[in-house]
Amino acid sequence: MAKIIDGKTISQQLKDELRQEVAQLKEQGKNCCLAVIQVGNDPASSVYVGNKKKACTYIGIESLSYELPEDTSEEELLALIAKLNEDKNVHGILCQLPLPKHMDEDKVIQAIDSKKDVDGFHPQNVGALVIGQEGFVSCTPAGIIELLHRSGVEIEGKHCVVIGRSNIVGKPMSLLMLRENATVTVCHSRTKNLPQICKEADILIVAIGKPQFITAEYVGEGAVVIDVGIHRDENNKLCGDVKFDEVEPFASAITPVPGGVGPMTIAMLMKNCVEAMKLYS
Ligand code: NAD
């Protein structure tokens, strides 16, 4: 039976550590502040934004909320970002994606000061990750590294297979595993022989965006399986990219959905925000 990597407990530990640190910083007169921008009212985005604000409250980070109507112009959004970039009391700026279709997401991401880019999406931070320099790292992959470390999974020298090459998950994930001295294989929609490649993995990280795609035929005996996917199944129950019941007997450790990778993302956002204040204010 596989060990269950408990993201709920680990993210709670992380949030409690941050809460303590934020309280100590407050005693020195340093108040951490995150600006959260949402354009339009996409229901999923509203849930994510609500959870991020809740985490801020728990940890003691002030959150400034900017809820802009769907028809906000790109210029108006860029003007708000410029104002927040200048504001010395704001340490992190988060612009919830996706943005409405009339906006250029890349342009908006690049407008955020890279020192306040707590999502780790700015090209300067992405570039820093590529060449091994310090910078903010995308929260979901950074959270997976934290999960692996805190669960005692050894990474160095292991063969890690990452499925997915998105800018938010797959690419930064593979770079982080490389930084941890894993041997990394990146698979994507054009990869041939996916089951064979996955079966060779010591650590299999699945960010494919397809419900319960990964079955037992993809998983070698004793592999560590990290499931990034979040979906609703036909019974409206949450599930991941991995068919958990089928894969779990072969794995040595596995993340569940819910309660695996998901809770780590927000915890790492909070960590980035505290870092931003410590490094740049
Ligand atoms: P995405 O759709 O941008 O990327 C999916 C990737 O999977 C692509 O790079 C594609 O090449 C690859 N892929 C698609 N079909 C494939 C196939 N048949 N074989 C091999 N590779 C294939 O998705 P994303 O933004 O990287 O997210 C992936 C999943 O993770 C989604 O389910 C998303 O909801 C979830 N997610 C979860 C969190 C979290 O906090 N837990 C955060 C971000 C994303």
mmCIF file of C-alpha atoms and ligand atoms in Angstrom:
data_model
loop_
_atom_site.group_PDB
_atom_site.id
_atom_site.type_symbol
_atom_site.label_atom_id
_atom_site.label_comp_id
_atom_site.label_asym_id
_atom_site.label_seq_id
_atom_site.Cartn_x
_atom_site.Cartn_y
_atom_site.Cartn_z
ATOM 1 C CA MET A 1 0.000 0.000 0.000
ATOM 2 C CA ALA A 2 1.284 3.425 -0.919
ATOM 3 C CA LYS A 3 2.033 6.142 1.574
ATOM 4 C CA ILE A 4 -0.486 8.952 1.145
ATOM 5 C CA ILE A 5 1.259 12.299 0.740
ATOM 6 C CA ASP A 6 -1.005 14.519 2.793
ATOM 7 C CA GLY A 7 -1.027 17.986 1.254
ATOM 8 C CA LYS A 8 -3.679 19.208 3.639
ATOM 9 C CA THR A 9 -1.542 18.588 6.713
ATOM 10 C CA ILE A 10 1.702 19.749 5.080
ATOM 11 C CA SER A 11 0.130 22.974 3.769
ATOM 12 C CA GLN A 12 -1.301 23.616 7.239
ATOM 13 C CA GLN A 13 2.188 23.225 8.765
ATOM 14 C CA LEU A 14 3.547 25.676 6.226
ATOM 15 C CA LYS A 15 0.765 28.187 6.887
ATOM 16 C CA ASP A 16 1.327 27.910 10.639
ATOM 17 C CA GLU A 17 5.054 28.560 10.181
ATOM 18 C CA LEU A 18 4.275 31.596 8.039
ATOM 19 C CA ARG A 19 1.712 32.850 10.543
ATOM 20 C CA GLN A 20 4.366 32.781 13.234
ATOM 21 C CA GLU A 21 6.895 34.544 11.022
ATOM 22 C CA VAL A 22 4.381 37.211 9.986
ATOM 23 C CA ALA A 23 3.539 37.863 13.658
ATOM 24 C CA GLN A 24 7.250 38.354 14.434
ATOM 25 C CA LEU A 25 7.655 40.693 11.454
ATOM 26 C CA LYS A 26 4.648 42.699 12.657
ATOM 27 C CA GLU A 27 6.389 43.217 15.995
ATOM 28 C CA GLN A 28 9.191 44.868 14.013
ATOM 29 C CA GLY A 29 6.595 47.121 12.357
ATOM 30 C CA LYS A 30 6.612 45.202 9.062
ATOM 31 C CA ASN A 31 3.170 44.460 7.646
ATOM 32 C CA CYS A 32 2.909 42.176 4.670
ATOM 33 C CA CYS A 33 0.339 43.095 2.007
ATOM 34 C CA LEU A 34 -0.952 41.286 -1.080
ATOM 35 C CA ALA A 35 -3.048 42.986 -3.769
ATOM 36 C CA VAL A 36 -5.528 40.591 -5.372
ATOM 37 C CA ILE A 37 -7.053 41.611 -8.708
ATOM 38 C CA GLN A 38 -9.971 39.817 -10.311
ATOM 39 C CA VAL A 39 -11.468 40.970 -13.611
ATOM 40 C CA GLY A 40 -15.017 39.724 -14.237
ATOM 41 C CA ASN A 41 -16.786 37.141 -12.135
ATOM 42 C CA ASP A 42 -15.847 33.724 -13.432
ATOM 43 C CA PRO A 43 -17.169 31.411 -10.659
ATOM 44 C CA ALA A 44 -14.006 29.246 -10.459
ATOM 45 C CA SER A 45 -11.813 32.373 -10.248
ATOM 46 C CA SER A 46 -14.048 33.762 -7.497
ATOM 47 C CA VAL A 47 -13.538 30.571 -5.475
ATOM 48 C CA TYR A 48 -9.738 30.711 -5.937
ATOM 49 C CA VAL A 49 -9.595 34.415 -5.071
ATOM 50 C CA GLY A 50 -11.797 33.843 -2.008
ATOM 51 C CA ASN A 51 -9.500 31.036 -0.801
ATOM 52 C CA LYS A 52 -6.413 33.202 -1.295
ATOM 53 C CA LYS A 53 -7.931 36.033 0.754
ATOM 54 C CA LYS A 54 -8.938 33.552 3.457
ATOM 55 C CA ALA A 55 -5.359 32.249 3.639
ATOM 56 C CA CYS A 56 -4.085 35.849 3.925
ATOM 57 C CA THR A 57 -6.404 36.468 6.867
ATOM 58 C CA TYR A 58 -5.260 33.254 8.590
ATOM 59 C CA ILE A 59 -1.584 34.073 8.212
ATOM 60 C CA GLY A 60 -1.915 37.765 9.025
ATOM 61 C CA ILE A 61 -1.181 39.136 5.566
ATOM 62 C CA GLU A 62 -3.271 42.150 4.628
ATOM 63 C CA SER A 63 -5.142 41.589 1.361
ATOM 64 C CA LEU A 64 -6.305 44.442 -0.843
ATOM 65 C CA SER A 65 -9.140 43.378 -3.081
ATOM 66 C CA TYR A 66 -9.714 44.805 -6.577
ATOM 67 C CA GLU A 67 -12.827 43.370 -8.214
ATOM 68 C CA LEU A 68 -13.046 44.899 -11.660
ATOM 69 C CA PRO A 69 -15.982 44.491 -14.070
ATOM 70 C CA GLU A 70 -15.649 42.170 -17.075
ATOM 71 C CA ASP A 71 -15.592 45.128 -19.498
ATOM 72 C CA THR A 72 -12.617 46.831 -17.814
ATOM 73 C CA SER A 73 -10.186 47.942 -20.511
ATOM 74 C CA GLU A 74 -6.642 46.622 -20.658
ATOM 75 C CA GLU A 75 -5.391 50.202 -20.143
ATOM 76 C CA GLU A 76 -7.378 50.514 -16.911
ATOM 77 C CA LEU A 77 -5.968 47.239 -15.611
ATOM 78 C CA LEU A 78 -2.419 48.239 -16.572
ATOM 79 C CA ALA A 79 -2.905 51.592 -14.822
ATOM 80 C CA LEU A 80 -3.989 49.826 -11.629
ATOM 81 C CA ILE A 81 -0.955 47.510 -11.814
ATOM 82 C CA ALA A 82 1.345 50.514 -12.356
ATOM 83 C CA LYS A 83 -0.127 52.167 -9.254
ATOM 84 C CA LEU A 84 0.345 48.999 -7.173
ATOM 85 C CA ASN A 85 3.907 48.594 -8.477
ATOM 86 C CA GLU A 86 4.688 52.047 -7.058
ATOM 87 C CA ASP A 87 2.951 51.456 -3.721
ATOM 88 C CA LYS A 88 5.645 50.659 -1.129
ATOM 89 C CA ASN A 89 3.046 49.140 1.197
ATOM 90 C CA VAL A 90 2.119 46.459 -1.368
ATOM 91 C CA HIS A 91 4.537 43.518 -1.498
ATOM 92 C CA GLY A 92 2.762 41.126 -3.832
ATOM 93 C CA ILE A 93 0.417 41.592 -6.796
ATOM 94 C CA LEU A 94 -1.757 38.767 -7.965
ATOM 95 C CA CYS A 95 -3.884 39.070 -11.078
ATOM 96 C CA GLN A 96 -6.212 36.076 -11.227
ATOM 97 C CA LEU A 97 -6.114 34.263 -14.558
ATOM 98 C CA PRO A 98 -7.743 33.707 -16.971
ATOM 99 C CA LEU A 99 -8.378 37.317 -17.962
ATOM 100 C CA PRO A 100 -11.268 38.278 -20.275
ATOM 101 C CA LYS A 101 -10.549 37.604 -23.945
ATOM 102 C CA HIS A 102 -10.031 41.274 -24.869
ATOM 103 C CA MET A 103 -6.928 41.432 -22.663
ATOM 104 C CA ASP A 104 -3.411 40.279 -23.520
ATOM 105 C CA GLU A 105 -2.409 38.066 -20.578
ATOM 106 C CA ASP A 106 1.296 38.153 -21.425
ATOM 107 C CA LYS A 107 1.271 41.942 -21.466
ATOM 108 C CA VAL A 108 -0.505 42.071 -18.099
ATOM 109 C CA ILE A 109 1.874 39.546 -16.505
ATOM 110 C CA GLN A 110 4.867 41.519 -17.773
ATOM 111 C CA ALA A 111 3.441 44.759 -16.373
ATOM 112 C CA ILE A 112 3.691 43.430 -12.806
ATOM 113 C CA ASP A 113 6.964 44.396 -11.130
ATOM 114 C CA SER A 114 8.982 41.144 -11.071
ATOM 115 C CA LYS A 115 9.785 41.860 -7.394
ATOM 116 C CA LYS A 116 6.041 41.742 -6.629
ATOM 117 C CA ASP A 117 5.285 38.828 -8.984
ATOM 118 C CA VAL A 118 4.321 36.351 -6.266
ATOM 119 C CA ASP A 119 2.745 34.025 -8.869
ATOM 120 C CA GLY A 120 6.181 33.581 -10.459
ATOM 121 C CA PHE A 121 4.833 34.116 -13.996
ATOM 122 C CA HIS A 122 6.935 37.140 -15.018
ATOM 123 C CA PRO A 123 9.535 36.309 -17.732
ATOM 124 C CA GLN A 124 12.290 37.636 -15.458
ATOM 125 C CA ASN A 125 11.387 35.121 -12.739
ATOM 126 C CA VAL A 126 10.914 32.310 -15.257
ATOM 127 C CA GLY A 127 14.323 33.157 -16.754
ATOM 128 C CA ALA A 128 15.923 33.196 -13.305
ATOM 129 C CA LEU A 129 14.620 29.660 -12.734
ATOM 130 C CA VAL A 130 16.051 28.502 -16.068
ATOM 131 C CA ILE A 131 19.563 29.770 -15.289
ATOM 132 C CA GLY A 132 19.507 28.782 -11.625
ATOM 133 C CA GLN A 133 19.156 32.237 -10.078
ATOM 134 C CA GLU A 134 16.908 33.294 -7.212
ATOM 135 C CA GLY A 135 13.408 34.446 -8.100
ATOM 136 C CA PHE A 136 9.756 33.700 -7.505
ATOM 137 C CA VAL A 137 8.671 30.259 -8.686
ATOM 138 C CA SER A 138 5.196 29.312 -9.886
ATOM 139 C CA CYS A 139 3.266 28.211 -6.798
ATOM 140 C CA THR A 140 1.962 24.775 -7.844
ATOM 141 C CA PRO A 141 5.346 23.287 -8.868
ATOM 142 C CA ALA A 142 7.054 24.993 -5.911
ATOM 143 C CA GLY A 143 4.408 23.401 -3.680
ATOM 144 C CA ILE A 144 5.160 19.970 -5.133
ATOM 145 C CA ILE A 145 8.856 20.345 -4.253
ATOM 146 C CA GLU A 146 7.829 21.303 -0.707
ATOM 147 C CA LEU A 147 5.518 18.244 -0.552
ATOM 148 C CA LEU A 148 8.311 15.922 -1.694
ATOM 149 C CA HIS A 149 10.838 17.396 0.760
ATOM 150 C CA ARG A 150 8.485 17.311 3.696
ATOM 151 C CA SER A 151 7.398 13.739 2.902
ATOM 152 C CA GLY A 152 11.003 12.541 2.855
ATOM 153 C CA VAL A 153 11.027 11.636 -0.847
ATOM 154 C CA GLU A 154 14.588 11.618 -2.146
ATOM 155 C CA ILE A 155 14.889 13.428 -5.485
ATOM 156 C CA GLU A 156 18.602 13.541 -6.296
ATOM 157 C CA GLY A 157 19.607 11.037 -8.971
ATOM 158 C CA LYS A 158 16.032 9.820 -9.430
ATOM 159 C CA HIS A 159 14.329 9.594 -12.801
ATOM 160 C CA CYS A 160 11.467 12.056 -12.806
ATOM 161 C CA VAL A 161 8.890 12.013 -15.582
ATOM 162 C CA VAL A 162 6.748 15.148 -15.863
ATOM 163 C CA ILE A 163 3.650 14.884 -18.054
ATOM 164 C CA GLY A 164 2.647 18.342 -19.309
ATOM 165 C CA ARG A 165 4.627 21.327 -20.528
ATOM 166 C CA SER A 166 2.433 24.286 -19.587
ATOM 167 C CA ASN A 167 4.117 27.514 -18.490
ATOM 168 C CA ILE A 168 2.378 27.363 -15.116
ATOM 169 C CA VAL A 169 2.964 23.726 -14.156
ATOM 170 C CA GLY A 170 4.871 21.381 -16.498
ATOM 171 C CA LYS A 171 7.817 23.580 -17.550
ATOM 172 C CA PRO A 172 8.662 25.093 -14.145
ATOM 173 C CA MET A 173 8.131 21.658 -12.580
ATOM 174 C CA SER A 174 10.719 20.041 -14.827
ATOM 175 C CA LEU A 175 13.190 22.884 -14.164
ATOM 176 C CA LEU A 176 12.706 22.568 -10.417
ATOM 177 C CA MET A 177 13.298 18.812 -10.526
ATOM 178 C CA LEU A 178 16.453 19.464 -12.517
ATOM 179 C CA ARG A 179 17.544 21.960 -9.857
ATOM 180 C CA GLU A 180 16.982 19.171 -7.316
ATOM 181 C CA ASN A 181 19.368 16.982 -9.326
ATOM 182 C CA ALA A 182 16.785 14.590 -10.722
ATOM 183 C CA THR A 183 17.130 13.193 -14.222
ATOM 184 C CA VAL A 184 14.120 14.693 -15.941
ATOM 185 C CA THR A 185 11.990 13.557 -18.869
ATOM 186 C CA VAL A 186 9.224 15.901 -20.037
ATOM 187 C CA CYS A 187 6.258 14.336 -21.856
ATOM 188 C CA HIS A 188 3.458 16.135 -23.681
ATOM 189 C CA SER A 189 0.617 15.642 -26.133
ATOM 190 C CA ARG A 190 2.993 14.664 -28.975
ATOM 191 C CA THR A 191 5.040 12.184 -26.938
ATOM 192 C CA LYS A 192 5.131 8.657 -28.339
ATOM 193 C CA ASN A 193 5.093 5.577 -26.102
ATOM 194 C CA LEU A 194 3.835 7.504 -23.088
ATOM 195 C CA PRO A 195 3.022 4.417 -20.945
ATOM 196 C CA GLN A 196 6.525 2.932 -21.399
ATOM 197 C CA ILE A 197 8.258 6.218 -20.553
ATOM 198 C CA CYS A 198 6.070 6.802 -17.505
ATOM 199 C CA LYS A 199 6.622 3.265 -16.284
ATOM 200 C CA GLU A 200 10.355 3.996 -16.001
ATOM 201 C CA ALA A 201 9.803 6.906 -13.631
ATOM 202 C CA ASP A 202 10.888 6.857 -9.997
ATOM 203 C CA ILE A 203 8.812 10.015 -9.575
ATOM 204 C CA LEU A 204 5.867 10.580 -11.915
ATOM 205 C CA ILE A 205 4.357 14.071 -11.919
ATOM 206 C CA VAL A 206 1.096 14.284 -13.825
ATOM 207 C CA ALA A 207 -0.187 17.660 -15.063
ATOM 208 C CA ILE A 208 -2.063 16.596 -18.143
ATOM 209 C CA GLY A 209 -5.481 18.131 -17.481
ATOM 210 C CA LYS A 210 -7.440 14.960 -18.333
ATOM 211 C CA PRO A 211 -9.560 13.274 -15.655
ATOM 212 C CA GLN A 212 -8.229 9.887 -14.469
ATOM 213 C CA PHE A 213 -6.064 9.494 -17.585
ATOM 214 C CA ILE A 214 -3.170 7.759 -15.837
ATOM 215 C CA THR A 215 -3.976 4.120 -15.149
ATOM 216 C CA ALA A 216 -1.909 1.249 -13.753
ATOM 217 C CA GLU A 217 -0.211 0.630 -17.119
ATOM 218 C CA TYR A 218 1.634 3.968 -16.737
ATOM 219 C CA VAL A 219 3.084 3.326 -13.295
ATOM 220 C CA GLY A 220 6.090 1.235 -12.351
ATOM 221 C CA GLU A 221 6.260 -0.704 -9.094
ATOM 222 C CA GLY A 222 7.328 1.570 -6.236
ATOM 223 C CA ALA A 223 7.000 4.897 -8.072
ATOM 224 C CA VAL A 224 6.088 8.130 -6.311
ATOM 225 C CA VAL A 225 3.032 9.581 -8.059
ATOM 226 C CA ILE A 226 2.116 13.265 -7.869
ATOM 227 C CA ASP A 227 -1.282 14.197 -9.301
ATOM 228 C CA VAL A 228 -1.709 17.868 -10.212
ATOM 229 C CA GLY A 229 -5.081 17.558 -11.958
ATOM 230 C CA ILE A 230 -8.357 18.778 -10.513
ATOM 231 C CA HIS A 231 -11.647 17.771 -12.129
ATOM 232 C CA ARG A 232 -15.200 16.769 -11.280
ATOM 233 C CA ASP A 233 -16.163 13.231 -12.243
ATOM 234 C CA GLU A 234 -19.588 12.117 -13.516
ATOM 235 C CA ASN A 235 -20.865 12.071 -9.914
ATOM 236 C CA ASN A 236 -19.589 15.623 -9.334
ATOM 237 C CA LYS A 237 -16.863 14.269 -7.043
ATOM 238 C CA LEU A 238 -13.386 15.802 -7.230
ATOM 239 C CA CYS A 239 -10.793 13.659 -8.998
ATOM 240 C CA GLY A 240 -7.345 14.085 -10.487
ATOM 241 C CA ASP A 241 -5.476 13.165 -13.657
ATOM 242 C CA VAL A 242 -4.632 9.786 -12.053
ATOM 243 C CA LYS A 243 -6.985 6.848 -11.525
ATOM 244 C CA PHE A 244 -6.143 6.709 -7.847
ATOM 245 C CA ASP A 245 -7.654 3.329 -6.891
ATOM 246 C CA GLU A 246 -5.932 1.560 -9.770
ATOM 247 C CA VAL A 247 -2.510 3.209 -9.359
ATOM 248 C CA GLU A 248 -2.215 3.335 -5.580
ATOM 249 C CA PRO A 249 -1.380 -0.393 -5.105
ATOM 250 C CA PHE A 250 1.715 -0.041 -7.358
ATOM 251 C CA ALA A 251 2.995 3.267 -6.003
ATOM 252 C CA SER A 252 5.254 3.719 -2.978
ATOM 253 C CA ALA A 253 3.690 7.127 -2.321
ATOM 254 C CA ILE A 254 0.883 9.092 -3.945
ATOM 255 C CA THR A 255 -0.970 12.392 -3.591
ATOM 256 C CA PRO A 256 -4.755 12.187 -3.319
ATOM 257 C CA VAL A 257 -7.233 14.557 -4.987
ATOM 258 C CA PRO A 258 -8.501 16.467 -3.111
ATOM 259 C CA GLY A 259 -5.976 16.982 -0.332
ATOM 260 C CA GLY A 260 -2.721 16.550 -2.246
ATOM 261 C CA VAL A 261 -1.159 19.198 -4.471
ATOM 262 C CA GLY A 262 -4.136 21.597 -4.395
ATOM 263 C CA PRO A 263 -3.742 22.996 -0.850
ATOM 264 C CA MET A 264 -0.011 23.565 -1.404
ATOM 265 C CA THR A 265 -0.537 26.113 -4.181
ATOM 266 C CA ILE A 266 -2.088 28.758 -1.940
ATOM 267 C CA ALA A 267 0.373 28.067 0.878
ATOM 268 C CA MET A 268 3.266 28.723 -1.532
ATOM 269 C CA LEU A 269 1.625 31.924 -2.729
ATOM 270 C CA MET A 270 1.582 33.106 0.879
ATOM 271 C CA LYS A 271 5.236 32.070 1.257
ATOM 272 C CA ASN A 272 6.194 34.054 -1.867
ATOM 273 C CA CYS A 273 4.382 37.084 -0.509
ATOM 274 C CA VAL A 274 6.263 36.980 2.811
ATOM 275 C CA GLU A 275 9.522 36.487 0.871
ATOM 276 C CA ALA A 276 8.717 39.507 -1.314
ATOM 277 C CA MET A 277 8.374 41.672 1.762
ATOM 278 C CA LYS A 278 11.548 40.317 3.388
ATOM 279 C CA LEU A 279 13.638 40.697 0.228
ATOM 280 C CA TYR A 280 12.408 43.949 -1.235
ATOM 281 C CA SER A 281 10.839 46.228 1.362
HETATM 282 P P1 NAD B 1 -2.622 22.626 -19.604
HETATM 283 O O1 NAD B 1 -3.874 22.176 -20.275
HETATM 284 O O2 NAD B 1 -2.101 23.991 -19.857
HETATM 285 O O3 NAD B 1 -1.443 21.604 -19.985
HETATM 286 C C1 NAD B 1 -1.657 20.231 -20.116
HETATM 287 C C2 NAD B 1 -0.413 19.610 -20.670
HETATM 288 O O4 NAD B 1 -0.650 18.213 -20.809
HETATM 289 C C3 NAD B 1 0.012 20.148 -22.024
HETATM 290 O O5 NAD B 1 1.344 20.596 -21.950
HETATM 291 C C4 NAD B 1 -0.115 18.970 -22.982
HETATM 292 O O6 NAD B 1 0.991 18.871 -23.876
HETATM 293 C C5 NAD B 1 -0.132 17.774 -22.050
HETATM 294 N N1 NAD B 1 -1.024 16.740 -22.581
HETATM 295 C C6 NAD B 1 -2.305 16.875 -22.964
HETATM 296 N N2 NAD B 1 -2.764 15.700 -23.434
HETATM 297 C C7 NAD B 1 -1.762 14.806 -23.345
HETATM 298 C C8 NAD B 1 -1.617 13.442 -23.675
HETATM 299 N N3 NAD B 1 -2.633 12.735 -24.182
HETATM 300 N N4 NAD B 1 -0.444 12.850 -23.429
HETATM 301 C C9 NAD B 1 0.590 13.535 -22.901
HETATM 302 N N5 NAD B 1 0.516 14.845 -22.564
HETATM 303 C C10 NAD B 1 -0.644 15.471 -22.798
HETATM 304 O O7 NAD B 1 -2.838 22.349 -18.061
HETATM 305 P P2 NAD B 1 -2.078 22.911 -16.750
HETATM 306 O O8 NAD B 1 -2.440 24.325 -16.539
HETATM 307 O O9 NAD B 1 -0.636 22.537 -16.800
HETATM 308 O O10 NAD B 1 -2.821 22.036 -15.652
HETATM 309 C C11 NAD B 1 -2.780 20.633 -15.645
HETATM 310 C C12 NAD B 1 -3.784 20.107 -14.640
HETATM 311 O O11 NAD B 1 -3.446 20.571 -13.362
HETATM 312 C C13 NAD B 1 -5.223 20.582 -14.865
HETATM 313 O O12 NAD B 1 -6.085 19.528 -14.491
HETATM 314 C C14 NAD B 1 -5.384 21.745 -13.930
HETATM 315 O O13 NAD B 1 -6.722 21.921 -13.498
HETATM 316 C C15 NAD B 1 -4.521 21.289 -12.791
HETATM 317 N N6 NAD B 1 -3.930 22.380 -11.974
HETATM 318 C C16 NAD B 1 -3.984 22.238 -10.638
HETATM 319 C C17 NAD B 1 -3.411 23.182 -9.813
HETATM 320 C C18 NAD B 1 -3.455 22.982 -8.347
HETATM 321 O O14 NAD B 1 -3.301 23.924 -7.587
HETATM 322 N N7 NAD B 1 -3.614 21.748 -7.899
HETATM 323 C C19 NAD B 1 -2.800 24.308 -10.371
HETATM 324 C C20 NAD B 1 -2.727 24.422 -11.760
HETATM 325 C C21 NAD B 1 -3.294 23.439 -12.555
#
